Amino acid sequence: MLKITNAKFITSAASKSQFITSEKPIIAVSGKSNVGKSSFINALAGQKKLARVSQEPGRTRLINYFDFGQFILADLPGYGYARVSKAEKAKWAQLLDDFFKVGGAKHVIALCDIRHEPTEDDRLMVDFMYSTLMPFNIVATKADKLSRAQQYRALSVIAAAYKCGRGDIIATSAQTGQGLDRVREEIEKVISVNSCDAP
């Protein structure tokens, strides 16, 4: 099992000229504002304050890079926050577009809130990854807020929205650790494939 013991912040990028390159695979984490992205990253790292957790949605306006040892994690700006200006939204959209074109990501962890049906923005993100053949996993956050029976029903709703199987979605909780080992297993696969592709 992948062990992450000393993850650390590297840098932030506001434009494609600031994107980093690495021999390690770059794995991006995407999701709408307030989906629990920072909490997920902190739980994955086994730290409480690696990624800044904010009560105010839409705070991540840059791409934040973290060194997780065997891979680089890129925390993408949250999308879909209504109280941001159109100009700011356009700026984020351009940053994300540039990242997926030239940012060197090998894999994406697409987060959604298990308590809600995926938004149009969520579906657009997943459709984009399907269309560009970008490998990705769908991870549903905040599973501790629901009972096991409620989780089962919620995953069925999410699977229908994304046109995938319920078993393709990983239900996780930053509070209890549910699902994080399965996420680590998926990351291990990415690292293994990347090492095989390396010259």
PDB file of N, CA and C in Angstrom, residues 29-30 32-56 60 66 68 73 75-76 109 111 113 115 139-145 172-178 180 183-184:
ATOM      1  N   VAL A  29      -6.296  17.184  -8.625  1.00  0.00           N
ATOM      2  CA  VAL A  29      -7.538  17.030  -7.874  1.00  0.00           C
ATOM      3  C   VAL A  29      -8.468  18.165  -8.291  1.00  0.00           C
ATOM      4  N   SER A  30      -9.635  17.800  -8.833  1.00  0.00           N
ATOM      5  CA  SER A  30     -10.590  18.807  -9.293  1.00  0.00           C
ATOM      6  C   SER A  30     -11.901  18.669  -8.533  1.00  0.00           C
ATOM      7  N   LYS A  32     -15.883  21.111  -7.551  1.00  0.00           N
ATOM      8  CA  LYS A  32     -16.534  22.402  -7.394  1.00  0.00           C
ATOM      9  C   LYS A  32     -16.128  23.033  -6.059  1.00  0.00           C
ATOM     10  N   SER A  33     -16.360  24.317  -5.939  1.00  0.00           N
ATOM     11  CA  SER A  33     -16.076  25.018  -4.697  1.00  0.00           C
ATOM     12  C   SER A  33     -16.852  24.385  -3.551  1.00  0.00           C
ATOM     13  N   ASN A  34     -16.194  24.237  -2.408  1.00  0.00           N
ATOM     14  CA  ASN A  34     -16.810  23.717  -1.188  1.00  0.00           C
ATOM     15  C   ASN A  34     -17.105  22.219  -1.244  1.00  0.00           C
ATOM     16  N   VAL A  35     -16.436  21.493  -2.156  1.00  0.00           N
ATOM     17  CA  VAL A  35     -16.645  20.041  -2.237  1.00  0.00           C
ATOM     18  C   VAL A  35     -15.831  19.303  -1.173  1.00  0.00           C
ATOM     19  N   GLY A  36     -14.905  20.020  -0.551  1.00  0.00           N
ATOM     20  CA  GLY A  36     -14.051  19.389   0.459  1.00  0.00           C
ATOM     21  C   GLY A  36     -12.695  18.997  -0.080  1.00  0.00           C
ATOM     22  N   LYS A  37     -12.214  19.762  -1.062  1.00  0.00           N
ATOM     23  CA  LYS A  37     -10.953  19.424  -1.722  1.00  0.00           C
ATOM     24  C   LYS A  37      -9.766  19.494  -0.757  1.00  0.00           C
ATOM     25  N   SER A  38      -9.684  20.589  -0.003  1.00  0.00           N
ATOM     26  CA  SER A  38      -8.564  20.741   0.933  1.00  0.00           C
ATOM     27  C   SER A  38      -8.594  19.669   2.013  1.00  0.00           C
ATOM     28  N   SER A  39      -9.776  19.370   2.520  1.00  0.00           N
ATOM     29  CA  SER A  39      -9.895  18.330   3.552  1.00  0.00           C
ATOM     30  C   SER A  39      -9.487  16.975   2.997  1.00  0.00           C
ATOM     31  N   PHE A  40      -9.871  16.694   1.747  1.00  0.00           N
ATOM     32  CA  PHE A  40      -9.490  15.436   1.098  1.00  0.00           C
ATOM     33  C   PHE A  40      -7.972  15.342   0.960  1.00  0.00           C
ATOM     34  N   ILE A  41      -7.350  16.420   0.501  1.00  0.00           N
ATOM     35  CA  ILE A  41      -5.892  16.434   0.309  1.00  0.00           C
ATOM     36  C   ILE A  41      -5.185  16.243   1.651  1.00  0.00           C
ATOM     37  N   ASN A  42      -5.650  16.936   2.670  1.00  0.00           N
ATOM     38  CA  ASN A  42      -5.043  16.800   3.999  1.00  0.00           C
ATOM     39  C   ASN A  42      -5.184  15.372   4.538  1.00  0.00           C
ATOM     40  N   ALA A  43      -6.358  14.782   4.343  1.00  0.00           N
ATOM     41  CA  ALA A  43      -6.575  13.412   4.816  1.00  0.00           C
ATOM     42  C   ALA A  43      -5.682  12.431   4.063  1.00  0.00           C
ATOM     43  N   LEU A  44      -5.539  12.641   2.764  1.00  0.00           N
ATOM     44  CA  LEU A  44      -4.681  11.776   1.952  1.00  0.00           C
ATOM     45  C   LEU A  44      -3.228  11.879   2.414  1.00  0.00           C
ATOM     46  N   ALA A  45      -2.833  13.080   2.798  1.00  0.00           N
ATOM     47  CA  ALA A  45      -1.456  13.317   3.238  1.00  0.00           C
ATOM     48  C   ALA A  45      -1.232  12.907   4.690  1.00  0.00           C
ATOM     49  N   GLY A  46      -2.336  12.704   5.434  1.00  0.00           N
ATOM     50  CA  GLY A  46      -2.198  12.409   6.853  1.00  0.00           C
ATOM     51  C   GLY A  46      -1.765  13.623   7.652  1.00  0.00           C
ATOM     52  N   GLN A  47      -2.127  14.813   7.144  1.00  0.00           N
ATOM     53  CA  GLN A  47      -1.807  16.064   7.821  1.00  0.00           C
ATOM     54  C   GLN A  47      -3.076  16.892   7.976  1.00  0.00           C
ATOM     55  N   LYS A  48      -3.035  17.859   8.882  1.00  0.00           N
ATOM     56  CA  LYS A  48      -4.225  18.684   9.118  1.00  0.00           C
ATOM     57  C   LYS A  48      -4.168  20.028   8.416  1.00  0.00           C
ATOM     58  N   LYS A  49      -2.958  20.502   8.111  1.00  0.00           N
ATOM     59  CA  LYS A  49      -2.844  21.875   7.626  1.00  0.00           C
ATOM     60  C   LYS A  49      -2.018  21.997   6.345  1.00  0.00           C
ATOM     61  N   LEU A  50      -1.870  20.885   5.602  1.00  0.00           N
ATOM     62  CA  LEU A  50      -1.087  20.962   4.361  1.00  0.00           C
ATOM     63  C   LEU A  50      -1.779  21.878   3.359  1.00  0.00           C
ATOM     64  N   ALA A  51      -3.044  21.574   3.080  1.00  0.00           N
ATOM     65  CA  ALA A  51      -3.846  22.429   2.209  1.00  0.00           C
ATOM     66  C   ALA A  51      -4.759  23.260   3.093  1.00  0.00           C
ATOM     67  N   ARG A  52      -4.865  24.529   2.781  1.00  0.00           N
ATOM     68  CA  ARG A  52      -5.648  25.428   3.628  1.00  0.00           C
ATOM     69  C   ARG A  52      -7.135  25.151   3.475  1.00  0.00           C
ATOM     70  N   VAL A  53      -7.811  24.900   4.585  1.00  0.00           N
ATOM     71  CA  VAL A  53      -9.249  24.661   4.585  1.00  0.00           C
ATOM     72  C   VAL A  53      -9.951  25.968   4.904  1.00  0.00           C
ATOM     73  N   SER A  54     -10.875  26.359   4.033  1.00  0.00           N
ATOM     74  CA  SER A  54     -11.601  27.611   4.236  1.00  0.00           C
ATOM     75  C   SER A  54     -13.091  27.346   4.347  1.00  0.00           C
ATOM     76  N   GLN A  55     -13.748  28.123   5.201  1.00  0.00           N
ATOM     77  CA  GLN A  55     -15.201  28.032   5.304  1.00  0.00           C
ATOM     78  C   GLN A  55     -15.875  28.764   4.146  1.00  0.00           C
ATOM     79  N   GLU A  56     -15.105  29.584   3.454  1.00  0.00           N
ATOM     80  CA  GLU A  56     -15.656  30.361   2.337  1.00  0.00           C
ATOM     81  C   GLU A  56     -15.322  29.675   1.019  1.00  0.00           C
ATOM     82  N   THR A  60      -9.618  28.802  -3.424  1.00  0.00           N
ATOM     83  CA  THR A  60      -8.491  28.310  -4.208  1.00  0.00           C
ATOM     84  C   THR A  60      -8.565  28.897  -5.609  1.00  0.00           C
ATOM     85  N   PHE A  66       1.798  20.153  -4.635  1.00  0.00           N
ATOM     86  CA  PHE A  66       2.329  19.521  -3.434  1.00  0.00           C
ATOM     87  C   PHE A  66       3.167  18.311  -3.834  1.00  0.00           C
ATOM     88  N   PHE A  68       4.116  14.769  -2.940  1.00  0.00           N
ATOM     89  CA  PHE A  68       3.622  13.658  -2.127  1.00  0.00           C
ATOM     90  C   PHE A  68       4.587  12.475  -2.149  1.00  0.00           C
ATOM     91  N   LEU A  73       0.979  16.275  -6.495  1.00  0.00           N
ATOM     92  CA  LEU A  73      -0.454  16.543  -6.487  1.00  0.00           C
ATOM     93  C   LEU A  73      -0.687  17.998  -6.870  1.00  0.00           C
ATOM     94  N   ASP A  75      -3.525  20.778  -6.951  1.00  0.00           N
ATOM     95  CA  ASP A  75      -4.843  21.161  -6.443  1.00  0.00           C
ATOM     96  C   ASP A  75      -5.394  22.260  -7.360  1.00  0.00           C
ATOM     97  N   LEU A  76      -6.426  21.914  -8.135  1.00  0.00           N
ATOM     98  CA  LEU A  76      -6.965  22.859  -9.115  1.00  0.00           C
ATOM     99  C   LEU A  76      -7.989  23.787  -8.474  1.00  0.00           C
ATOM    100  N   ILE A 109      -8.219  13.167 -10.110  1.00  0.00           N
ATOM    101  CA  ILE A 109      -9.183  12.716  -9.109  1.00  0.00           C
ATOM    102  C   ILE A 109     -10.298  13.754  -9.091  1.00  0.00           C
ATOM    103  N   LEU A 111     -13.565  15.165  -7.717  1.00  0.00           N
ATOM    104  CA  LEU A 111     -14.364  15.110  -6.500  1.00  0.00           C
ATOM    105  C   LEU A 111     -15.794  15.592  -6.736  1.00  0.00           C
ATOM    106  N   ASP A 113     -19.631  15.952  -4.200  1.00  0.00           N
ATOM    107  CA  ASP A 113     -20.230  15.832  -2.868  1.00  0.00           C
ATOM    108  C   ASP A 113     -21.273  14.721  -2.908  1.00  0.00           C
ATOM    109  N   ARG A 115     -23.619  14.012  -1.134  1.00  0.00           N
ATOM    110  CA  ARG A 115     -24.964  14.382  -0.678  1.00  0.00           C
ATOM    111  C   ARG A 115     -25.808  15.020  -1.776  1.00  0.00           C
ATOM    112  N   VAL A 139     -14.405  10.523  -7.134  1.00  0.00           N
ATOM    113  CA  VAL A 139     -14.363  10.337  -5.686  1.00  0.00           C
ATOM    114  C   VAL A 139     -15.462  11.191  -5.066  1.00  0.00           C
ATOM    115  N   ALA A 140     -16.350  10.550  -4.307  1.00  0.00           N
ATOM    116  CA  ALA A 140     -17.434  11.247  -3.619  1.00  0.00           C
ATOM    117  C   ALA A 140     -17.007  11.552  -2.192  1.00  0.00           C
ATOM    118  N   THR A 141     -17.012  12.822  -1.837  1.00  0.00           N
ATOM    119  CA  THR A 141     -16.570  13.263  -0.515  1.00  0.00           C
ATOM    120  C   THR A 141     -17.723  13.302   0.492  1.00  0.00           C
ATOM    121  N   LYS A 142     -17.351  13.489   1.759  1.00  0.00           N
ATOM    122  CA  LYS A 142     -18.307  13.719   2.859  1.00  0.00           C
ATOM    123  C   LYS A 142     -19.235  12.529   3.104  1.00  0.00           C
ATOM    124  N   ALA A 143     -18.716  11.312   2.891  1.00  0.00           N
ATOM    125  CA  ALA A 143     -19.534  10.109   3.069  1.00  0.00           C
ATOM    126  C   ALA A 143     -19.973   9.923   4.518  1.00  0.00           C
ATOM    127  N   ASP A 144     -19.231  10.504   5.457  1.00  0.00           N
ATOM    128  CA  ASP A 144     -19.602  10.361   6.871  1.00  0.00           C
ATOM    129  C   ASP A 144     -20.914  11.076   7.205  1.00  0.00           C
ATOM    130  N   LYS A 145     -21.370  11.934   6.313  1.00  0.00           N
ATOM    131  CA  LYS A 145     -22.628  12.660   6.542  1.00  0.00           C
ATOM    132  C   LYS A 145     -23.853  11.787   6.266  1.00  0.00           C
ATOM    133  N   THR A 172     -15.694   8.569   0.011  1.00  0.00           N
ATOM    134  CA  THR A 172     -14.635   8.860   0.972  1.00  0.00           C
ATOM    135  C   THR A 172     -15.116   9.792   2.081  1.00  0.00           C
ATOM    136  N   SER A 173     -14.365   9.788   3.150  1.00  0.00           N
ATOM    137  CA  SER A 173     -14.593  10.734   4.248  1.00  0.00           C
ATOM    138  C   SER A 173     -13.251  11.172   4.799  1.00  0.00           C
ATOM    139  N   ALA A 174     -13.024  12.477   4.807  1.00  0.00           N
ATOM    140  CA  ALA A 174     -11.801  13.010   5.408  1.00  0.00           C
ATOM    141  C   ALA A 174     -11.843  12.857   6.923  1.00  0.00           C
ATOM    142  N   GLN A 175     -13.037  12.721   7.481  1.00  0.00           N
ATOM    143  CA  GLN A 175     -13.185  12.617   8.935  1.00  0.00           C
ATOM    144  C   GLN A 175     -12.898  11.206   9.445  1.00  0.00           C
ATOM    145  N   THR A 176     -13.413  10.190   8.740  1.00  0.00           N
ATOM    146  CA  THR A 176     -13.270   8.812   9.211  1.00  0.00           C
ATOM    147  C   THR A 176     -12.200   8.024   8.465  1.00  0.00           C
ATOM    148  N   GLY A 177     -11.763   8.548   7.315  1.00  0.00           N
ATOM    149  CA  GLY A 177     -10.781   7.822   6.507  1.00  0.00           C
ATOM    150  C   GLY A 177     -11.402   6.827   5.543  1.00  0.00           C
ATOM    151  N   GLN A 178     -12.734   6.743   5.530  1.00  0.00           N
ATOM    152  CA  GLN A 178     -13.400   5.811   4.616  1.00  0.00           C
ATOM    153  C   GLN A 178     -12.954   6.065   3.180  1.00  0.00           C
ATOM    154  N   LEU A 180     -10.166   6.056   1.655  1.00  0.00           N
ATOM    155  CA  LEU A 180      -8.859   6.626   1.311  1.00  0.00           C
ATOM    156  C   LEU A 180      -7.859   5.557   0.887  1.00  0.00           C
ATOM    157  N   VAL A 183      -8.390   4.982  -2.699  1.00  0.00           N
ATOM    158  CA  VAL A 183      -7.803   6.076  -3.474  1.00  0.00           C
ATOM    159  C   VAL A 183      -6.301   5.865  -3.612  1.00  0.00           C
ATOM    160  N   ARG A 184      -5.656   5.474  -2.531  1.00  0.00           N
ATOM    161  CA  ARG A 184      -4.203   5.228  -2.573  1.00  0.00           C
ATOM    162  C   ARG A 184      -3.868   4.085  -3.530  1.00  0.00           C
TER     163      ARG A 184
END
